[in-house]
Amino acid sequence: FIRKGRFLKLRNTQLTEKQEEVVRQSVELTELNNTKDKILSIVAHDLKNPFHSIQGFASLLSEEAQDTGNIEIEEYASLINQGIENLDILLNNLLEWAQLQKGTLSLSLGMVNLFELSKEIERLFSFNMKDKKIIFKNELEPGCMAFCDTLTVATIIRNLLSNAIKFTPIGGIIRMFSIEK
């Protein structure tokens, strides 16, 4: 009986030590995760200013190219602008994700015209689709409405379209449609 008592005591001590280790690791992991989220938020935010400077110069380049009638420079300027728009989307996604992780992103629910929103997003990716000779069929009804957070749904549509473009073969077709439930 004494042996059993010692065994049980030893076993309970080991269990308590393991539990304390799990709690310590959990706290450490939470702190590391919070630090990662802060770093991502800072990096994305700090990249915005130089990024907007580049965006301004690209717009100037595009305007100058149009004024001079140099089609080749105009095309390059268009490529630069498209790349900048895609980077802007990426930075905004990063900032939104960091805010979501920190719990500082608030939802603003309301009625959103999904057709109009999808047309805006389609325009952002038009060069990428043109480059891959992808046909985009927006089959949403012009009055297609949803009660949602515009920023969240826009992020979802951008990510879906970006992935669709990435994984659609050259000359493929991407269809966007809705089903009412």
Coordinates of C-alpha atoms in Angstrom, one line a residue:
F1 CA 0.0 0.0 0.0
I2 CA 2.9 2.4 0.8
R3 CA 4.4 1.6 -2.6
K4 CA 1.2 2.4 -4.3
G5 CA 1.0 5.7 -2.3
R6 CA 4.5 6.7 -3.4
F7 CA 3.7 5.8 -7.0
L8 CA 0.5 7.8 -7.0
K9 CA 2.3 10.8 -5.4
L10 CA 5.1 10.6 -8.0
R11 CA 2.6 10.3 -10.8
N12 CA 0.6 13.3 -9.6
T13 CA 3.8 15.4 -9.3
Q14 CA 4.8 14.5 -12.8
L15 CA 1.4 15.3 -14.1
T16 CA 1.4 18.7 -12.3
E17 CA 4.8 19.5 -13.8
K18 CA 3.6 18.6 -17.3
Q19 CA 0.5 20.8 -16.8
E20 CA 2.7 23.7 -15.7
E21 CA 4.9 23.2 -18.7
V22 CA 1.9 23.2 -21.0
V23 CA 0.6 26.4 -19.5
R24 CA 4.0 28.0 -19.7
Q25 CA 4.4 27.0 -23.4
S26 CA 0.8 28.2 -24.1
V27 CA 1.6 31.7 -22.5
E28 CA 4.9 31.8 -24.5
L29 CA 3.1 30.9 -27.7
T30 CA 0.4 33.5 -27.2
E31 CA 3.1 36.2 -26.6
L32 CA 5.0 35.1 -29.7
N33 CA 1.8 35.2 -31.7
N34 CA 1.0 38.7 -30.5
T35 CA 4.5 39.9 -31.3
K36 CA 4.2 38.4 -34.8
D37 CA 0.8 40.2 -35.3
K38 CA 2.3 43.5 -34.2
I39 CA 5.3 43.1 -36.5
L40 CA 3.1 42.3 -39.5
S41 CA 0.9 45.3 -38.7
I42 CA 3.9 47.6 -38.4
V43 CA 5.6 46.3 -41.5
A44 CA 2.4 46.6 -43.6
H45 CA 1.7 50.1 -42.2
D46 CA 5.3 51.3 -42.7
L47 CA 5.3 50.1 -46.3
K48 CA 2.3 52.2 -47.1
N49 CA 4.1 55.6 -47.3
P50 CA 6.9 54.6 -49.7
F51 CA 4.4 52.5 -51.6
H52 CA 2.2 55.5 -52.1
S53 CA 5.2 57.5 -53.3
I54 CA 5.9 54.9 -55.9
Q55 CA 2.3 54.9 -56.9
G56 CA 2.4 58.6 -57.4
F57 CA 5.5 58.4 -59.6
A58 CA 3.9 55.6 -61.6
S59 CA 0.8 57.8 -62.2
L60 CA 3.1 60.6 -63.4
L61 CA 4.9 58.2 -65.7
S62 CA 1.6 57.0 -67.1
E63 CA 0.4 60.6 -67.7
E64 CA 3.7 61.6 -69.4
A65 CA 3.6 58.5 -71.6
Q66 CA 0.1 59.4 -72.8
D67 CA 1.2 63.0 -73.4
T68 CA 4.1 61.9 -75.5
G69 CA 2.2 59.2 -77.3
N70 CA 4.9 56.6 -76.6
I71 CA 2.9 53.4 -76.7
E72 CA 5.7 51.2 -75.3
I73 CA 6.2 53.4 -72.3
E74 CA 2.5 53.6 -71.8
E75 CA 2.3 49.8 -71.7
Y76 CA 5.1 49.6 -69.2
A77 CA 3.5 52.3 -67.1
S78 CA 0.2 50.3 -67.2
L79 CA 2.1 47.2 -66.0
I80 CA 3.7 49.2 -63.2
N81 CA 0.3 50.6 -62.1
Q82 CA -1.3 47.1 -62.2
G83 CA 1.6 45.7 -60.1
I84 CA 1.2 48.5 -57.6
E85 CA -2.6 47.9 -57.4
N86 CA -2.0 44.3 -56.7
L87 CA 0.6 45.2 -54.0
D88 CA -1.9 47.6 -52.5
I89 CA -4.4 44.8 -52.2
L90 CA -1.8 42.6 -50.6
L91 CA -0.8 45.3 -48.1
N92 CA -4.5 46.0 -47.3
N93 CA -5.1 42.3 -46.8
L94 CA -2.1 42.1 -44.4
L95 CA -3.3 45.1 -42.4
E96 CA -6.8 43.7 -42.2
W97 CA -5.6 40.3 -41.2
A98 CA -3.3 41.8 -38.5
Q99 CA -6.2 43.9 -37.2
L100 CA -8.5 40.9 -37.2
Q101 CA -5.8 38.9 -35.2
K102 CA -5.5 41.7 -32.7
G103 CA -9.3 42.1 -32.4
T104 CA -9.2 45.7 -33.6
L105 CA -11.0 45.2 -36.9
S106 CA -14.7 46.1 -36.5
L107 CA -17.3 44.9 -39.0
S108 CA -19.6 47.4 -40.7
L109 CA -22.6 45.5 -41.9
G110 CA -24.9 46.8 -44.6
M111 CA -26.3 46.1 -48.0
V112 CA -23.7 45.7 -50.7
N113 CA -24.2 45.5 -54.4
L114 CA -22.1 42.4 -55.2
F115 CA -22.2 43.0 -58.9
E116 CA -20.7 46.5 -58.6
L117 CA -18.1 45.3 -56.1
S118 CA -17.1 42.4 -58.3
K119 CA -16.8 44.7 -61.3
E120 CA -14.3 46.9 -59.3
I121 CA -12.3 43.9 -58.4
E122 CA -12.4 42.5 -61.9
R123 CA -10.9 45.8 -63.1
L124 CA -8.0 45.3 -60.6
F125 CA -7.1 41.9 -62.1
S126 CA -7.9 42.8 -65.7
F127 CA -4.3 42.9 -66.7
N128 CA -3.5 39.6 -65.1
M129 CA -6.4 38.0 -66.9
K130 CA -5.5 39.6 -70.2
D131 CA -1.9 38.4 -69.8
K132 CA -3.0 34.8 -69.4
K133 CA -5.8 35.2 -72.1
I134 CA -8.4 34.3 -69.5
I135 CA -12.0 35.0 -70.2
F136 CA -13.8 36.4 -67.1
K137 CA -17.6 35.8 -67.1
N138 CA -19.3 37.9 -64.4
E139 CA -22.7 36.2 -64.2
L140 CA -23.9 38.1 -61.1
E141 CA -27.2 39.9 -61.6
P142 CA -26.7 43.7 -61.7
G143 CA -28.9 44.1 -58.6
C144 CA -27.3 41.2 -56.7
M145 CA -27.3 42.4 -53.1
A146 CA -26.0 41.0 -49.8
F147 CA -26.1 42.1 -46.2
C148 CA -22.4 41.9 -45.2
D149 CA -19.2 43.8 -44.3
T150 CA -18.0 45.3 -47.6
L151 CA -14.3 45.1 -46.7
T152 CA -14.5 41.5 -45.7
V153 CA -16.4 40.4 -48.7
A154 CA -14.1 42.4 -51.0
T155 CA -11.1 40.7 -49.5
I156 CA -12.7 37.3 -50.0
I157 CA -13.6 38.1 -53.7
R158 CA -10.1 39.4 -54.3
N159 CA -8.5 36.3 -52.9
L160 CA -10.8 34.0 -54.8
L161 CA -10.2 35.8 -58.1
S162 CA -6.5 36.0 -57.5
N163 CA -6.4 32.2 -56.8
A164 CA -8.6 31.5 -59.8
I165 CA -6.3 33.5 -62.1
K166 CA -3.3 31.7 -60.6
F167 CA -4.7 28.2 -61.2
T168 CA -6.6 28.8 -64.4
P169 CA -4.6 27.6 -67.5
I170 CA -3.8 30.1 -70.3
G171 CA -6.9 30.7 -72.3
G172 CA -9.2 29.4 -69.6
I173 CA -12.5 30.7 -68.3
I174 CA -13.4 32.0 -64.9
R175 CA -17.1 32.4 -64.0
M176 CA -18.4 34.3 -61.1
F177 CA -22.1 33.7 -60.2
S178 CA -24.4 33.6 -57.2
I179 CA -26.9 31.1 -55.9
E180 CA -29.7 32.4 -53.7
K181 CA -30.4 30.2 -50.6

